[in-house]
Tab-separated table of C-alpha atoms in Angstrom:
chain	number	residue	atom	x	y	z
A	1	MET	CA	8.097	0.502	66.801
A	2	LYS	CA	9.751	3.898	66.386
A	3	LEU	CA	8.629	7.001	64.517
A	4	SER	CA	10.693	8.881	61.960
A	5	PHE	CA	9.878	10.994	58.934
A	6	THR	CA	11.237	11.149	55.433
A	7	THR	CA	12.619	14.436	54.171
A	8	TYR	CA	11.016	13.753	50.774
A	9	GLN	CA	7.811	15.700	51.523
A	10	ILE	CA	7.194	16.953	55.060
A	11	GLY	CA	10.889	17.739	55.426
A	12	LYS	CA	11.256	19.360	52.025
A	13	ASN	CA	12.959	22.774	51.943
A	14	LEU	CA	14.249	22.409	55.529
A	15	ASP	CA	17.931	22.466	56.411
A	16	LEU	CA	19.521	19.944	58.748
A	17	ASP	CA	19.107	22.065	61.880
A	18	ALA	CA	15.390	22.582	61.201
A	19	LEU	CA	14.914	18.859	60.550
A	20	LEU	CA	16.580	17.973	63.839
A	21	GLU	CA	14.394	20.453	65.692
A	22	MET	CA	11.257	19.037	64.058
A	23	ALA	CA	12.256	15.470	64.899
A	24	SER	CA	12.848	16.261	68.564
A	25	ALA	CA	9.634	18.288	68.896
A	26	SER	CA	7.458	15.590	67.314
A	27	GLY	CA	8.794	12.642	69.287
A	28	CYS	CA	10.745	11.073	66.441
A	29	THR	CA	13.927	9.213	67.264
A	30	GLY	CA	15.283	9.286	63.726
A	31	ILE	CA	15.148	10.949	60.325
A	32	GLU	CA	15.052	9.228	56.937
A	33	PHE	CA	17.052	11.330	54.498
A	34	ARG	CA	16.005	11.394	50.851
A	35	LEU	CA	19.108	11.953	48.759
A	36	GLU	CA	19.436	14.617	46.062
A	37	SER	CA	17.973	17.396	48.192
A	38	LYS	CA	19.217	20.938	47.848
A	39	ASP	CA	18.465	21.706	51.486
A	40	HIS	CA	19.595	19.201	54.139
A	41	GLY	CA	23.074	18.519	52.768
A	42	VAL	CA	23.160	14.775	53.470
A	43	GLU	CA	24.461	13.427	50.168
A	44	ILE	CA	26.729	10.840	48.596
A	45	SER	CA	28.951	13.739	47.544
A	46	CYS	CA	29.708	14.664	51.182
A	47	THR	CA	33.368	14.404	52.136
A	48	GLU	CA	34.504	12.223	55.025
A	49	GLU	CA	34.857	15.296	57.223
A	50	GLU	CA	31.376	16.531	56.300
A	51	ARG	CA	29.947	13.114	57.166
A	52	LYS	CA	31.580	13.242	60.595
A	53	VAL	CA	30.134	16.701	61.240
A	54	ILE	CA	26.638	15.620	60.142
A	55	ARG	CA	26.728	12.485	62.283
A	56	LYS	CA	27.893	14.374	65.363
A	57	LYS	CA	25.210	17.015	64.911
A	58	ILE	CA	22.522	14.310	64.716
A	59	GLU	CA	23.848	12.301	67.644
A	60	ASP	CA	24.245	15.429	69.786
A	61	LYS	CA	20.442	15.704	69.552
A	62	TYR	CA	20.079	12.055	70.666
A	63	LEU	CA	18.718	11.180	67.224
A	64	GLU	CA	19.846	8.788	64.510
A	65	VAL	CA	19.592	8.326	60.763
A	66	ALA	CA	16.593	6.039	60.333
A	67	GLY	CA	17.300	5.399	56.671
A	68	ILE	CA	18.913	6.633	53.477
A	69	GLY	CA	16.264	6.965	50.788
A	70	THR	CA	17.838	6.645	47.359
A	71	GLY	CA	16.282	6.933	43.926
A	72	PHE	CA	18.323	4.048	42.533
A	73	ARG	CA	16.264	1.485	40.624
A	74	PHE	CA	17.014	-1.702	38.770
A	75	GLN	CA	14.275	-2.288	36.187
A	76	PHE	CA	16.270	-1.081	33.184
A	77	THR	CA	16.704	-3.343	30.154
A	78	ASP	CA	20.186	-1.900	29.525
A	79	PRO	CA	22.782	-3.662	31.731
A	80	GLU	CA	24.996	-0.565	31.720
A	81	GLU	CA	22.165	1.579	33.042
A	82	ARG	CA	21.520	-0.973	35.781
A	83	LYS	CA	25.235	-0.965	36.590
A	84	THR	CA	25.184	2.807	37.070
A	85	HIS	CA	22.379	2.481	39.608
A	86	ILE	CA	24.078	-0.469	41.329
A	87	GLU	CA	27.244	1.571	41.822
A	88	GLY	CA	25.220	4.513	43.109
A	89	ALA	CA	23.456	2.275	45.609
A	90	LYS	CA	26.821	0.996	46.828
A	91	GLN	CA	27.929	4.573	47.447
A	92	ALA	CA	24.724	5.139	49.413
A	93	CYS	CA	25.572	2.103	51.561
A	94	LYS	CA	28.937	3.666	52.409
A	95	LEU	CA	27.195	6.942	53.286
A	96	ALA	CA	24.792	5.047	55.540
A	97	TYR	CA	27.701	3.316	57.273
A	98	ASP	CA	29.518	6.599	57.838
A	99	LEU	CA	26.381	8.100	59.402
A	100	GLY	CA	25.716	5.122	61.679
A	101	CYS	CA	22.670	4.048	59.674
A	102	SER	CA	21.866	0.410	58.946
A	103	ARG	CA	19.564	0.625	55.912
A	104	ILE	CA	19.132	2.147	52.473
A	105	ARG	CA	16.072	2.142	50.203
A	106	VAL	CA	16.110	1.185	46.514
A	107	PHE	CA	13.410	0.457	43.928
A	108	GLY	CA	12.375	-2.175	41.464
A	109	ASN	CA	9.910	0.400	40.204
A	110	LYS	CA	8.111	0.011	36.861
A	111	ILE	CA	8.395	-2.995	34.576
A	112	PRO	CA	9.290	-1.633	31.107
A	113	GLU	CA	6.653	-1.951	28.417
A	114	GLY	CA	6.963	-5.197	26.495
A	115	VAL	CA	9.196	-6.814	29.137
A	116	ASN	CA	8.197	-10.035	30.866
A	117	ALA	CA	7.654	-9.452	34.598
A	118	GLN	CA	9.768	-12.478	35.518
A	119	ASP	CA	12.701	-11.236	33.441
A	120	CYS	CA	12.533	-7.821	35.077
A	121	SER	CA	12.293	-9.432	38.511
A	122	ALA	CA	15.465	-11.399	37.777
A	123	TRP	CA	17.352	-8.182	36.881
A	124	VAL	CA	16.156	-6.522	40.060
A	125	ALA	CA	17.111	-9.552	42.176
A	126	GLN	CA	20.596	-9.763	40.658
A	127	SER	CA	21.142	-6.051	41.240
A	128	LEU	CA	19.933	-6.252	44.830
A	129	ALA	CA	22.225	-9.190	45.515
A	130	GLU	CA	25.281	-7.332	44.208
A	131	VAL	CA	24.541	-4.262	46.325
A	132	ALA	CA	23.805	-6.422	49.372
A	133	ASP	CA	27.116	-8.270	49.042
A	134	TYR	CA	28.905	-4.918	49.133
A	135	ALA	CA	26.766	-3.702	52.047
A	136	LEU	CA	27.051	-6.771	54.286
A	137	PRO	CA	30.512	-6.005	55.773
A	138	LEU	CA	29.258	-2.476	56.466
A	139	GLY	CA	26.301	-3.776	58.470
A	140	VAL	CA	23.837	-2.151	56.072
A	141	ASP	CA	20.544	-3.638	54.867
A	142	VAL	CA	19.329	-3.050	51.312
A	143	LEU	CA	15.564	-2.602	51.293
A	144	LEU	CA	13.343	-2.930	48.242
A	145	GLU	CA	10.435	-0.528	48.569
A	146	MET	CA	7.074	-1.903	47.495
A	147	HIS	CA	6.522	0.818	44.914
A	148	GLY	CA	5.480	1.119	41.280
A	149	HIS	CA	4.710	-2.288	39.802
A	150	PHE	CA	6.670	-3.835	42.656
A	151	ASN	CA	4.060	-2.583	45.103
A	152	TYR	CA	2.403	-5.910	44.258
A	153	TRP	CA	3.633	-8.572	46.656
A	154	GLY	CA	3.526	-11.064	43.772
A	155	TYR	CA	6.447	-9.194	42.184
A	156	ALA	CA	8.280	-7.924	45.272
A	157	LEU	CA	8.366	-11.180	47.218
A	158	PRO	CA	9.913	-13.365	44.484
A	159	VAL	CA	12.658	-10.747	44.050
A	160	ILE	CA	13.555	-10.947	47.744
A	161	LYS	CA	13.610	-14.747	47.603
A	162	MET	CA	15.654	-14.860	44.389
A	163	ALA	CA	18.231	-12.416	45.740
A	164	ASN	CA	18.516	-14.592	48.860
A	165	ARG	CA	20.746	-12.395	51.014
A	166	GLN	CA	20.433	-11.976	54.773
A	167	ASN	CA	20.695	-8.200	54.520
A	168	ILE	CA	17.948	-7.748	51.925
A	169	GLY	CA	14.464	-6.871	53.089
A	170	ILE	CA	11.272	-5.025	52.245
A	171	LEU	CA	10.326	-1.434	52.869
A	172	TYR	CA	6.566	-1.725	53.184
A	173	ASN	CA	4.717	1.264	51.719
A	174	CYS	CA	1.178	1.473	53.145
A	175	ASP	CA	-1.126	1.357	50.113
A	176	ASP	CA	-4.852	0.711	49.707
A	177	ARG	CA	-4.074	-1.675	46.841
A	178	ASP	CA	-2.762	-4.105	49.449
A	179	LEU	CA	-6.172	-4.470	51.082
A	180	VAL	CA	-8.446	-7.481	50.741
A	181	ALA	CA	-12.001	-6.698	51.865
A	182	GLY	CA	-10.623	-3.656	53.670
A	183	SER	CA	-7.982	-5.638	55.581
A	184	VAL	CA	-4.212	-5.641	55.187
A	185	GLN	CA	-3.744	-8.962	56.981
A	186	GLU	CA	-3.490	-11.193	53.897
A	187	THR	CA	-0.785	-9.073	52.281
A	188	TYR	CA	0.965	-8.508	55.597
A	189	GLU	CA	1.245	-12.217	56.376
A	190	ARG	CA	2.961	-12.839	53.046
A	191	ILE	CA	5.642	-10.169	53.507
A	192	ALA	CA	5.946	-9.924	57.309
A	193	PRO	CA	9.212	-11.909	57.652
A	194	TYR	CA	10.960	-9.439	55.344
A	195	ILE	CA	9.648	-6.074	56.620
A	196	ARG	CA	12.495	-3.927	57.964
A	197	HIS	CA	11.111	-0.423	57.459
A	198	ILE	CA	7.717	1.161	56.792
A	199	HIS	CA	6.400	4.254	55.039
A	200	LEU	CA	3.262	5.686	56.614
A	201	HIS	CA	0.973	8.218	54.966
A	202	GLY	CA	-1.991	10.282	56.147
A	203	PHE	CA	-3.880	8.778	59.076
A	204	HIS	CA	-7.092	10.394	57.754
A	205	THR	CA	-7.226	7.935	54.826
A	206	THR	CA	-9.122	4.645	54.572
A	207	TYR	CA	-5.981	2.566	55.112
A	208	PRO	CA	-6.382	0.414	58.306
A	209	TYR	CA	-3.428	1.701	60.316
A	210	LEU	CA	-4.708	0.337	63.620
A	211	GLU	CA	-4.847	-3.155	62.137
A	212	LEU	CA	-1.328	-2.798	60.716
A	213	PHE	CA	0.077	-1.513	64.006
A	214	THR	CA	-1.555	-4.394	65.866
A	215	LEU	CA	-0.057	-6.948	63.475
A	216	LEU	CA	3.383	-5.360	63.709
A	217	LEU	CA	3.382	-5.174	67.504
A	218	LYS	CA	2.090	-8.732	67.777
A	219	ASP	CA	5.101	-9.846	65.733
A	220	GLY	CA	7.497	-7.788	67.850
A	221	TYR	CA	8.436	-5.267	65.173
A	222	GLU	CA	10.936	-2.805	66.674
A	223	GLY	CA	11.993	-0.941	63.546
A	224	TYR	CA	11.090	2.433	62.135
A	225	ALA	CA	7.887	3.701	60.605
A	226	SER	CA	8.567	6.859	58.582
A	227	ALA	CA	5.936	9.522	57.996
A	228	GLU	CA	5.848	10.177	54.261
A	229	ILE	CA	3.236	12.909	54.328
A	230	ASN	CA	2.598	16.073	52.350
A	231	GLY	CA	4.641	19.149	53.081
A	232	SER	CA	3.215	22.067	55.002
A	233	PRO	CA	4.105	25.745	55.553
A	234	ASP	CA	3.958	24.802	59.241
A	235	ALA	CA	5.826	21.513	58.979
A	236	LYS	CA	6.943	21.384	62.602
A	237	ASN	CA	3.433	21.662	64.058
A	238	MET	CA	2.076	19.299	61.417
A	239	MET	CA	4.666	16.710	62.392
A	240	MET	CA	3.964	17.240	66.093
A	241	LEU	CA	0.281	16.471	65.448
A	242	TYR	CA	1.219	13.441	63.358
A	243	GLY	CA	3.485	12.180	66.133
A	244	ALA	CA	0.651	12.450	68.655
A	245	CYS	CA	-1.634	10.461	66.342
A	246	PHE	CA	1.071	7.837	65.829
A	247	ARG	CA	1.503	7.343	69.561
A	248	ALA	CA	-2.262	7.139	70.085
A	249	LEU	CA	-2.584	4.465	67.405
A	250	ARG	CA	0.370	2.541	68.797
A	251	LYS	CA	-1.163	2.666	72.285
A	252	ALA	CA	-4.536	1.505	70.953
A	253	ALA	CA	-2.806	-1.410	69.224
A	254	GLU	CA	-1.000	-2.318	72.451
A	255	LEU	CA	-4.285	-2.275	74.377
A	256	SER	CA	-6.026	-4.444	71.783
A	257	LEU	CA	-3.315	-7.076	72.171
A	258	ARG	CA	-3.860	-7.162	75.924
A	259	GLY	CA	-7.464	-8.135	75.308
């Protein structure tokens, strides 16, 4: 299990060079870029030459792009609006490919008022499948983040199964709503086969991160866990502290599995 961070919060207002420095200093091996940022410059609008320059700069630091975080979502009742987001997600897949990244994030998000949940799930599944078909030859996975109403496994999981594509998976977003009697195990066991990326939050919260790490390591998870934590005026040192906590938790999980 590898550590990265998302530029959405802790990396906000930092340019690419500062992000690379923060990643190296904190023990991250990758960065998850949230699109539509005015600072880091990693965008769908980048030219082919700009993409080559960005990729080389990242790889020269022995880092990689852990994920492309898009804001594209597929819950809209209007087919044309869904189509706009589908096409945007396809462009994000091409960006990921050009940067040597194998995953993008999309949303189901919020079920519109007055819409049956099953109908909305069908729209999301159809949209995911179309994007995934485009992404497959590029070697890119399309990940549905458990977010909004689709944070509930009872909505997210049927979408993944309906879409039924090998390169569709779940981005698990650590959330207290997933807990049953303080444990994440019941939710985890339902979604575990589909988890291909994770969003972590503050380790000071009540969420049972040690339990999650133990479950992930037991199952041989080797993917990324991205720190999605609040920004800080001293982001680099904050991320260095977070990285140390991550490694301590991972080590504790490893030791617990040894008995």
